[in-house]
Amino acid sequence: MKSALTDACTIKLENFEGPFDLLFYLIEKNQIDIYDIPINIITEQYLDYLNAMQELDLEIASEFLVMAATLLHIKSRMLLPEKEPTEEEAADPREELIIRLLEYKKYKEYAKVLGEREVKWSKAHYKLPEAIPAVSPENEIEVSPAILRSYMLELLKKYREKRADVTGRMQKILNREKVSLKAKVREILELLGQGIRICFSKVFSIRKKSRLEVATGFLAMLEITKAGYAAIEQPVPFGEIYITPGRKNDDTDPMPIIEDDM
Amino acid sequence: MSSITDTEIIIEAVLFASGDPVPLDKLAEIIGHDRKTTKMIMSNLVYKYQNSPRGIMIRQIDDGYQLCTKPEMDEYIQKLGTVRKRQGLTPAAYETLAIIAYNQPVTRAYIEQIRGVNSDSVIMKLVERNLIREAGRDDAPGKPKLYETTEEFLRVFGFSSIKDLPPLEMNEVPEFLENVPLD
């Protein structure tokens, strides 16, 4: 379908906000009375426009298609002869469309007013607020030596508590440093030197010693065994571990110094 | 405070320091008058500023007052070279804003019914620009969100309150719609 409008549209394709916007454009373009829309002409031009959009591979929003269907529906209703009009059907088929068009037109015009007002009032300039801190009289306190003293005492008390807390934590850190692999090796070797069989769980009892000590003791035991200064045996899985002097123990060679990386 | 002039001096200083709109209640508290008197003083002062050879004016925005430069002074202020230009709105945004302004609080469905198009992204942009905000939910199926205009809307479009919106022209009702046949 090629018409004058198709050409016009391809040359200057207006960007319409929606089907009503397009209808208005057509109504104004044709200088049509909005209350008496020649539905034939408008429908034809409306479809022409959609065709033009299609030719240009523009995506047509579904709303435009709904309006096309509405227009065609109105057109068909107007073509059909009315048979015994009842009260409701007597109304002009265009009625609903016109009401919606008028409603839309109202806001479209007002949108223009808003735009104009915005232009004017964007020319007024404002100052940024000063940062004024709130002064609340309730925060003022009466100061007397007695009050100051009580505050001072409270502060001292808090300070002491805090300090005690810190001291506790610091001791823990020191404790931890005490557990060294070297010391544990020495401990086991000393016991072995007495020529006795050591029960691991007795020497490194989890009840008496910290977890870290037990773990380090276990490592020390393995180190000593590896170096040949002790032999270990564990008769039952998960059972007691016995440490006995190893083959090198009779020698006077001292146990080689191991890296203390704990 | 004793005289009107003294009061006006205080108000001027307070509005200048504030920058932001100062609520009427706050002004009343500062100058030590009741709301009604303060309102009268303010109306008088707004008029005085508007009609005197000064570069600044007082604007009423909702229930507050704010100092600003007179719009006519813009061309000179522009020469300062530090004024940021606001980005304009799209036609769709103006349309949507107009519908919300006159019908608030209003649902998205209502806006879309009038505009005939999906208005989701437009509404989001307007919220982003702080021109509209959510105003609870409608008591309808699905509890749709309601939208209303903000103080920023009044500022941007030069209104002192929503009541200040120009009346919507009533469209002439066409005869054939008025005279629905009765028989």
Coordinates of C-alpha atoms in Angstrom, one line a residue:
Chain A
M1 CA 0.0 0.0 0.0
K2 CA 1.7 3.2 -1.2
S3 CA 0.2 6.5 -0.3
A4 CA 1.3 10.0 0.2
L5 CA 1.4 9.4 3.9
T6 CA 3.7 6.4 3.5
D7 CA 6.2 8.7 1.8
A8 CA 5.8 11.3 4.4
C9 CA 6.4 8.8 7.1
T10 CA 9.5 7.4 5.6
I11 CA 10.9 10.9 5.3
K12 CA 10.0 12.1 8.7
L13 CA 9.2 9.3 11.0
E14 CA 7.9 10.9 14.2
N15 CA 8.6 9.2 17.4
F16 CA 5.2 8.6 19.0
E17 CA 4.7 8.0 22.7
G18 CA 1.9 5.6 22.0
P19 CA -1.2 4.9 19.9
F20 CA -3.0 8.0 21.2
D21 CA -0.1 10.2 20.4
L22 CA -0.1 8.9 16.8
L23 CA -3.9 9.3 16.6
F24 CA -3.5 12.9 17.7
Y25 CA -0.8 13.5 15.1
L26 CA -3.1 12.2 12.4
I27 CA -6.1 14.2 13.7
E28 CA -4.1 17.5 13.8
K29 CA -2.4 16.8 10.5
N30 CA -5.8 16.3 8.8
Q31 CA -7.4 19.1 10.8
I32 CA -10.1 16.7 11.9
D33 CA -12.8 17.5 14.4
I34 CA -12.1 15.3 17.3
Y35 CA -15.8 14.9 18.1
D36 CA -16.5 13.6 14.6
I37 CA -13.6 11.5 13.5
P38 CA -13.9 10.1 10.0
I39 CA -13.0 6.7 11.1
N40 CA -12.3 5.5 7.5
I41 CA -9.6 8.0 6.9
I42 CA -8.0 7.7 10.3
T43 CA -7.9 4.0 10.3
E44 CA -6.4 3.9 6.8
Q45 CA -3.7 6.4 7.8
Y46 CA -3.0 4.7 11.1
L47 CA -2.5 1.4 9.3
D48 CA -0.3 3.1 6.7
Y49 CA 1.9 4.4 9.5
L50 CA 2.2 0.9 11.0
N51 CA 3.1 -0.4 7.5
A52 CA 5.7 2.2 7.2
M53 CA 7.2 1.2 10.5
Q54 CA 7.3 -2.4 9.4
E55 CA 9.0 -1.5 6.2
L56 CA 11.7 0.2 8.2
D57 CA 12.0 -2.9 10.3
L58 CA 10.9 -0.9 13.4
E59 CA 9.6 -2.8 16.3
I60 CA 5.9 -2.1 16.7
A61 CA 4.8 -2.1 20.3
S62 CA 1.8 -4.3 21.0
E63 CA -0.2 -1.2 22.1
F64 CA -0.2 0.1 18.5
L65 CA -1.6 -3.2 17.3
V66 CA -4.4 -3.1 19.9
M67 CA -5.4 0.3 18.7
A68 CA -5.4 -0.8 15.1
A69 CA -7.7 -3.6 16.0
T70 CA -9.9 -1.1 17.9
L71 CA -10.1 1.2 14.9
L72 CA -11.0 -1.7 12.6
H73 CA -13.6 -2.8 15.0
I74 CA -15.2 0.6 15.2
K75 CA -15.1 0.9 11.4
S76 CA -16.9 -2.4 11.0
R77 CA -19.5 -1.4 13.5
M78 CA -20.2 1.8 11.7
L79 CA -20.5 0.0 8.4
L80 CA -23.1 -2.4 9.7
P81 CA -26.7 -1.3 9.6
E82 CA -28.1 -0.9 13.0
K83 CA -31.0 -3.2 13.7
E84 CA -33.5 -2.1 16.3
P85 CA -31.1 0.0 18.4
T86 CA -31.4 -0.6 22.1
E87 CA -30.4 2.1 24.5
E88 CA -26.9 0.9 24.9
E89 CA -26.1 0.2 21.3
A90 CA -27.5 3.4 20.1
A91 CA -24.4 5.2 21.3
D92 CA -21.8 6.1 18.7
P93 CA -19.2 3.3 18.3
R94 CA -16.6 6.0 18.4
E95 CA -17.8 7.2 21.8
E96 CA -15.3 5.3 24.0
L97 CA -12.4 6.1 21.7
I98 CA -13.3 9.8 21.8
I99 CA -13.5 9.9 25.6
R100 CA -10.2 8.2 25.9
L101 CA -8.6 10.6 23.3
L102 CA -10.0 13.6 25.1
E103 CA -8.7 12.4 28.5
Y104 CA -5.3 11.8 27.0
K105 CA -5.3 15.2 25.2
K106 CA -6.0 16.9 28.5
Y107 CA -2.8 15.5 30.0
K108 CA -0.8 15.9 26.9
E109 CA -1.5 19.6 26.9
Y110 CA -0.8 19.9 30.5
A111 CA 2.5 18.1 30.0
K112 CA 3.4 21.0 27.7
V113 CA 2.6 23.5 30.5
L114 CA 4.8 21.5 32.9
G115 CA 7.7 21.7 30.4
E116 CA 7.4 25.5 30.1
R117 CA 7.2 25.9 33.9
E118 CA 10.3 23.7 34.3
V119 CA 12.2 25.9 31.9
K120 CA 11.3 29.0 33.9
W121 CA 12.0 27.6 37.3
S122 CA 15.2 25.9 36.4
K123 CA 16.5 29.5 36.2
A124 CA 16.0 30.0 40.0
H125 CA 19.1 29.0 41.9
Y126 CA 19.4 27.8 45.5
K127 CA 22.1 27.9 48.0
L128 CA 23.4 24.8 49.7
P129 CA 22.6 24.5 53.4
E130 CA 25.1 25.5 56.0
A131 CA 26.1 22.8 58.3
I132 CA 24.7 24.1 61.5
P133 CA 25.0 21.7 64.4
A134 CA 22.0 21.3 66.6
V135 CA 22.5 22.7 70.1
S136 CA 20.3 20.9 72.6
P137 CA 20.2 22.4 76.0
E138 CA 19.4 19.0 77.6
N139 CA 22.9 18.0 77.0
E140 CA 24.4 20.6 79.3
I141 CA 25.4 19.2 82.7
E142 CA 26.0 20.9 85.9
V143 CA 29.6 20.6 87.0
S144 CA 30.7 20.3 90.6
P145 CA 33.8 18.8 92.1
A146 CA 31.8 16.0 93.5
I147 CA 30.3 15.1 90.1
L148 CA 33.8 15.4 88.5
R149 CA 35.2 13.1 91.1
S150 CA 32.5 10.4 90.6
Y151 CA 33.1 10.5 86.8
M152 CA 36.8 10.2 87.4
L153 CA 36.4 7.2 89.7
E154 CA 34.2 5.6 87.2
L155 CA 36.7 6.2 84.5
L156 CA 39.5 4.7 86.6
K157 CA 37.3 1.7 87.3
K158 CA 36.6 1.2 83.6
Y159 CA 40.3 1.6 82.8
R160 CA 41.3 -1.0 85.4
E161 CA 38.8 -3.5 84.0
K162 CA 39.9 -2.9 80.6
R163 CA 43.5 -3.3 81.5
A164 CA 42.9 -6.5 83.4
D165 CA 41.2 -7.8 80.4
V166 CA 44.2 -7.1 78.2
T167 CA 46.6 -8.6 80.6
G168 CA 44.7 -11.9 80.5
R169 CA 44.9 -12.0 76.8
M170 CA 48.6 -11.2 76.8
Q171 CA 49.3 -14.1 79.1
K172 CA 47.6 -16.4 76.7
I173 CA 49.9 -15.3 74.0
L174 CA 53.0 -15.9 76.2
N175 CA 51.6 -19.3 77.1
R176 CA 51.5 -20.2 73.5
E177 CA 55.0 -19.2 72.9
K178 CA 56.1 -21.5 75.7
V179 CA 55.0 -24.6 73.7
S180 CA 58.0 -25.2 71.5
L181 CA 58.9 -28.4 69.8
K182 CA 62.4 -28.2 71.1
A183 CA 61.3 -28.1 74.7
K184 CA 59.0 -31.0 74.2
V185 CA 61.8 -33.0 72.6
R186 CA 64.0 -32.2 75.6
E187 CA 61.2 -33.2 78.0
I188 CA 60.7 -36.7 76.4
L189 CA 64.5 -37.3 76.1
E190 CA 64.9 -36.5 79.7
L191 CA 62.2 -39.0 80.7
L192 CA 63.7 -41.6 78.3
G193 CA 67.1 -40.9 79.9
Q194 CA 65.7 -42.3 83.1
G195 CA 65.2 -45.5 81.2
I196 CA 61.5 -45.8 81.7
R197 CA 58.7 -46.5 79.3
I198 CA 56.5 -43.5 78.7
C199 CA 52.8 -43.6 78.4
F200 CA 52.1 -40.8 76.0
S201 CA 48.6 -40.1 77.5
K202 CA 50.1 -39.8 81.0
V203 CA 52.8 -37.4 80.1
F204 CA 50.8 -35.3 77.7
S205 CA 47.4 -35.6 79.3
I206 CA 44.8 -33.5 77.6
R207 CA 43.4 -32.9 81.0
K208 CA 46.5 -31.3 82.4
K209 CA 48.0 -29.8 79.4
S210 CA 46.7 -27.6 76.6
R211 CA 45.8 -29.0 73.3
L212 CA 48.7 -27.2 71.7
E213 CA 51.1 -28.9 74.2
V214 CA 49.7 -32.3 73.5
A215 CA 49.9 -31.8 69.8
T216 CA 53.5 -30.5 70.1
G217 CA 54.4 -33.4 72.3
F218 CA 53.0 -35.8 69.7
L219 CA 55.2 -34.1 67.0
A220 CA 58.2 -34.2 69.4
M221 CA 57.7 -37.9 69.9
L222 CA 57.6 -38.5 66.1
E223 CA 60.7 -36.4 65.6
I224 CA 62.6 -38.4 68.3
T225 CA 61.5 -41.7 66.8
K226 CA 62.5 -40.6 63.3
A227 CA 65.9 -39.7 64.6
G228 CA 66.2 -43.1 66.2
Y229 CA 66.3 -42.1 69.8
A230 CA 63.1 -43.7 70.7
A231 CA 60.7 -46.4 69.5
I232 CA 57.0 -46.2 69.7
E233 CA 54.3 -48.8 69.8
Q234 CA 50.6 -48.7 69.9
P235 CA 49.1 -52.1 70.5
V236 CA 45.5 -51.1 69.8
P237 CA 44.3 -48.5 67.3
F238 CA 43.3 -45.4 69.2
G239 CA 44.8 -47.0 72.3
E240 CA 47.8 -46.0 74.4
I241 CA 51.1 -45.1 72.8
Y242 CA 54.2 -46.3 74.6
I243 CA 57.6 -44.6 74.0
T244 CA 60.7 -46.6 74.8
P245 CA 64.4 -45.7 74.4
G246 CA 65.5 -46.4 70.9
R247 CA 68.6 -48.0 69.5
K248 CA 70.6 -44.8 69.5
N249 CA 69.9 -44.0 73.1
D250 CA 73.0 -45.7 74.5
D251 CA 75.1 -43.5 72.4
T252 CA 76.4 -40.3 73.9
D253 CA 75.6 -38.4 70.7
P254 CA 73.1 -35.7 71.5
M255 CA 69.9 -35.5 69.6
P256 CA 70.4 -33.3 66.6
I257 CA 69.0 -29.9 67.0
I258 CA 65.7 -29.8 65.1
E259 CA 64.1 -26.7 63.7
D260 CA 61.8 -25.1 66.1
D261 CA 59.0 -24.0 64.0
M262 CA 56.2 -24.1 66.4
Chain B
M1 CA 10.8 40.2 69.0
S2 CA 9.2 43.6 69.0
S3 CA 8.8 44.9 65.6
I4 CA 7.8 43.3 62.3
T5 CA 11.0 44.6 60.7
D6 CA 13.2 42.9 63.3
T7 CA 11.3 39.7 62.7
E8 CA 11.8 40.0 58.9
I9 CA 15.5 40.5 59.5
I10 CA 15.6 37.2 61.5
I11 CA 13.7 35.3 58.9
E12 CA 15.9 36.5 56.1
A13 CA 19.0 35.4 58.0
V14 CA 17.5 32.0 58.9
L15 CA 16.4 31.3 55.3
F16 CA 19.8 32.3 53.9
A17 CA 21.7 30.1 56.4
S18 CA 19.3 27.2 55.8
G19 CA 19.4 27.0 52.0
D20 CA 16.8 24.2 52.2
P21 CA 13.2 25.1 52.7
V22 CA 12.4 26.0 56.3
P23 CA 9.1 24.6 57.6
L24 CA 6.5 27.1 58.8
D25 CA 6.5 25.5 62.3
K26 CA 10.2 26.0 62.6
L27 CA 10.0 29.6 61.6
A28 CA 7.2 30.2 64.1
E29 CA 9.4 28.6 66.8
I30 CA 12.4 30.8 65.9
I31 CA 10.6 34.1 65.8
G32 CA 8.3 33.2 68.7
H33 CA 5.0 33.7 67.1
D34 CA 2.1 31.3 66.5
R35 CA 1.6 29.6 63.1
K36 CA -1.1 31.9 61.9
T37 CA 0.9 35.1 62.6
T38 CA 4.0 33.6 61.1
K39 CA 2.1 32.7 58.0
M40 CA 0.9 36.2 57.6
I41 CA 4.3 37.6 58.1
M42 CA 5.7 35.2 55.6
S43 CA 3.0 35.9 53.0
N44 CA 3.8 39.6 53.4
L45 CA 7.5 39.0 53.1
V46 CA 7.2 36.8 50.0
Y47 CA 5.2 39.7 48.4
K48 CA 7.8 42.2 49.5
Y49 CA 10.7 40.3 48.0
Q50 CA 8.8 39.7 44.8
N51 CA 8.1 43.4 44.3
S52 CA 11.3 45.0 45.4
P53 CA 14.5 45.5 43.4
R54 CA 16.3 42.5 44.8
G55 CA 18.0 39.6 43.1
I56 CA 16.5 37.0 45.5
M57 CA 13.0 36.0 46.3
I58 CA 11.3 33.7 48.8
R59 CA 9.5 30.7 47.5
Q60 CA 6.8 28.8 49.3
I61 CA 7.1 25.1 48.8
D62 CA 4.5 23.0 50.5
D63 CA 4.7 24.0 54.1
G64 CA 8.1 25.6 54.0
Y65 CA 9.9 28.7 52.7
Q66 CA 13.1 28.9 50.7
L67 CA 15.3 31.6 49.3
C68 CA 16.3 31.5 45.7
T69 CA 17.5 33.8 43.0
K70 CA 14.9 35.3 40.7
P71 CA 14.6 33.4 37.5
E72 CA 15.2 36.5 35.5
M73 CA 18.7 36.7 36.9
D74 CA 19.7 33.5 35.3
E75 CA 21.5 35.0 32.4
Y76 CA 23.8 36.8 34.8
I77 CA 24.3 33.9 37.1
Q78 CA 25.2 31.7 34.1
K79 CA 28.3 33.9 33.7
L80 CA 29.6 32.5 37.0
G81 CA 30.2 29.4 35.0
T82 CA 29.6 26.9 37.7
V83 CA 25.9 26.4 37.4
R84 CA 25.0 22.9 36.3
K85 CA 22.3 22.5 33.7
R86 CA 19.7 19.9 34.6
Q87 CA 18.9 17.3 32.0
G88 CA 15.4 17.8 30.6
L89 CA 12.7 15.2 30.7
T90 CA 11.2 13.3 27.8
P91 CA 7.7 14.0 26.5
A92 CA 6.6 10.7 28.0
A93 CA 7.9 11.8 31.4
Y94 CA 5.9 15.1 31.3
E95 CA 2.8 13.2 30.3
T96 CA 3.1 10.7 33.1
L97 CA 4.0 13.5 35.6
A98 CA 0.9 15.4 34.6
I99 CA -1.3 12.4 35.1
I100 CA 0.2 11.7 38.5
A101 CA 0.0 15.4 39.6
Y102 CA -3.7 15.7 39.0
N103 CA -4.8 12.3 40.2
Q104 CA -2.4 11.4 43.0
P105 CA -2.1 9.0 44.6
V106 CA -2.4 6.9 41.5
T107 CA -1.5 3.4 40.3
R108 CA 0.6 2.5 37.3
A109 CA -2.4 0.8 35.7
Y110 CA -4.3 4.1 35.8
I111 CA -1.5 6.0 34.2
E112 CA -1.2 3.3 31.5
Q113 CA -4.9 3.4 30.8
I114 CA -4.8 7.1 30.0
R115 CA -1.5 7.0 28.1
G116 CA -2.3 3.8 26.3
V117 CA 1.3 2.5 26.7
N118 CA 3.4 0.7 29.2
S119 CA 4.8 3.3 31.6
D120 CA 7.0 1.2 33.7
S121 CA 10.4 2.7 32.8
V122 CA 9.1 6.2 32.8
I123 CA 7.8 5.9 36.3
M124 CA 11.1 4.4 37.4
K125 CA 13.0 7.4 35.9
L126 CA 10.7 9.8 37.6
V127 CA 11.2 8.1 40.9
E128 CA 15.0 8.2 40.3
R129 CA 14.7 12.0 39.6
N130 CA 12.8 12.3 42.9
L131 CA 9.9 13.9 41.2
I132 CA 7.5 11.2 42.3
R133 CA 7.6 8.7 45.1
E134 CA 5.7 5.6 46.2
A135 CA 2.7 6.4 48.4
G136 CA 1.6 3.1 49.9
R137 CA -0.5 0.6 48.1
D138 CA -4.0 0.7 46.7
D139 CA -6.7 -1.4 48.3
A140 CA -7.4 -3.2 45.1
P141 CA -6.6 -6.8 43.9
G142 CA -2.8 -7.3 43.8
K143 CA -2.3 -4.3 46.1
P144 CA -0.7 -2.1 43.4
K145 CA 1.7 0.6 44.4
L146 CA 0.5 4.2 44.5
Y147 CA 2.5 7.1 43.3
E148 CA 2.5 10.8 44.3
T149 CA 4.5 13.9 43.5
T150 CA 7.3 15.1 45.8
E151 CA 8.5 18.4 47.2
E152 CA 11.1 18.3 44.5
F153 CA 8.3 18.3 41.9
L154 CA 6.9 21.5 43.4
R155 CA 10.4 23.1 43.3
V156 CA 11.2 22.1 39.8
F157 CA 7.9 23.2 38.3
G158 CA 7.5 26.4 40.4
F159 CA 4.4 25.4 42.5
S160 CA 4.0 26.3 46.1
S161 CA 1.7 23.3 46.7
I162 CA -0.4 20.8 44.8
K163 CA -3.4 23.0 45.2
D164 CA -1.5 25.5 43.2
L165 CA -1.7 23.4 40.0
P166 CA -3.6 25.2 37.3
P167 CA -7.1 23.9 36.9
L168 CA -7.5 21.3 34.2
E169 CA -9.7 22.6 31.4
M170 CA -12.9 20.7 31.3
N171 CA -13.3 19.4 27.8
E172 CA -16.5 20.3 26.2
V173 CA -18.7 17.3 26.3
P174 CA -19.9 16.6 22.8
E175 CA -23.6 16.8 22.3
F176 CA -24.1 13.3 21.1
L177 CA -22.6 12.1 24.3
E178 CA -24.8 14.2 26.5
N179 CA -28.0 13.4 24.8
V180 CA -28.1 9.7 25.0
P181 CA -31.5 8.7 23.6
L182 CA -33.9 7.8 26.3
D183 CA -36.2 5.8 24.2

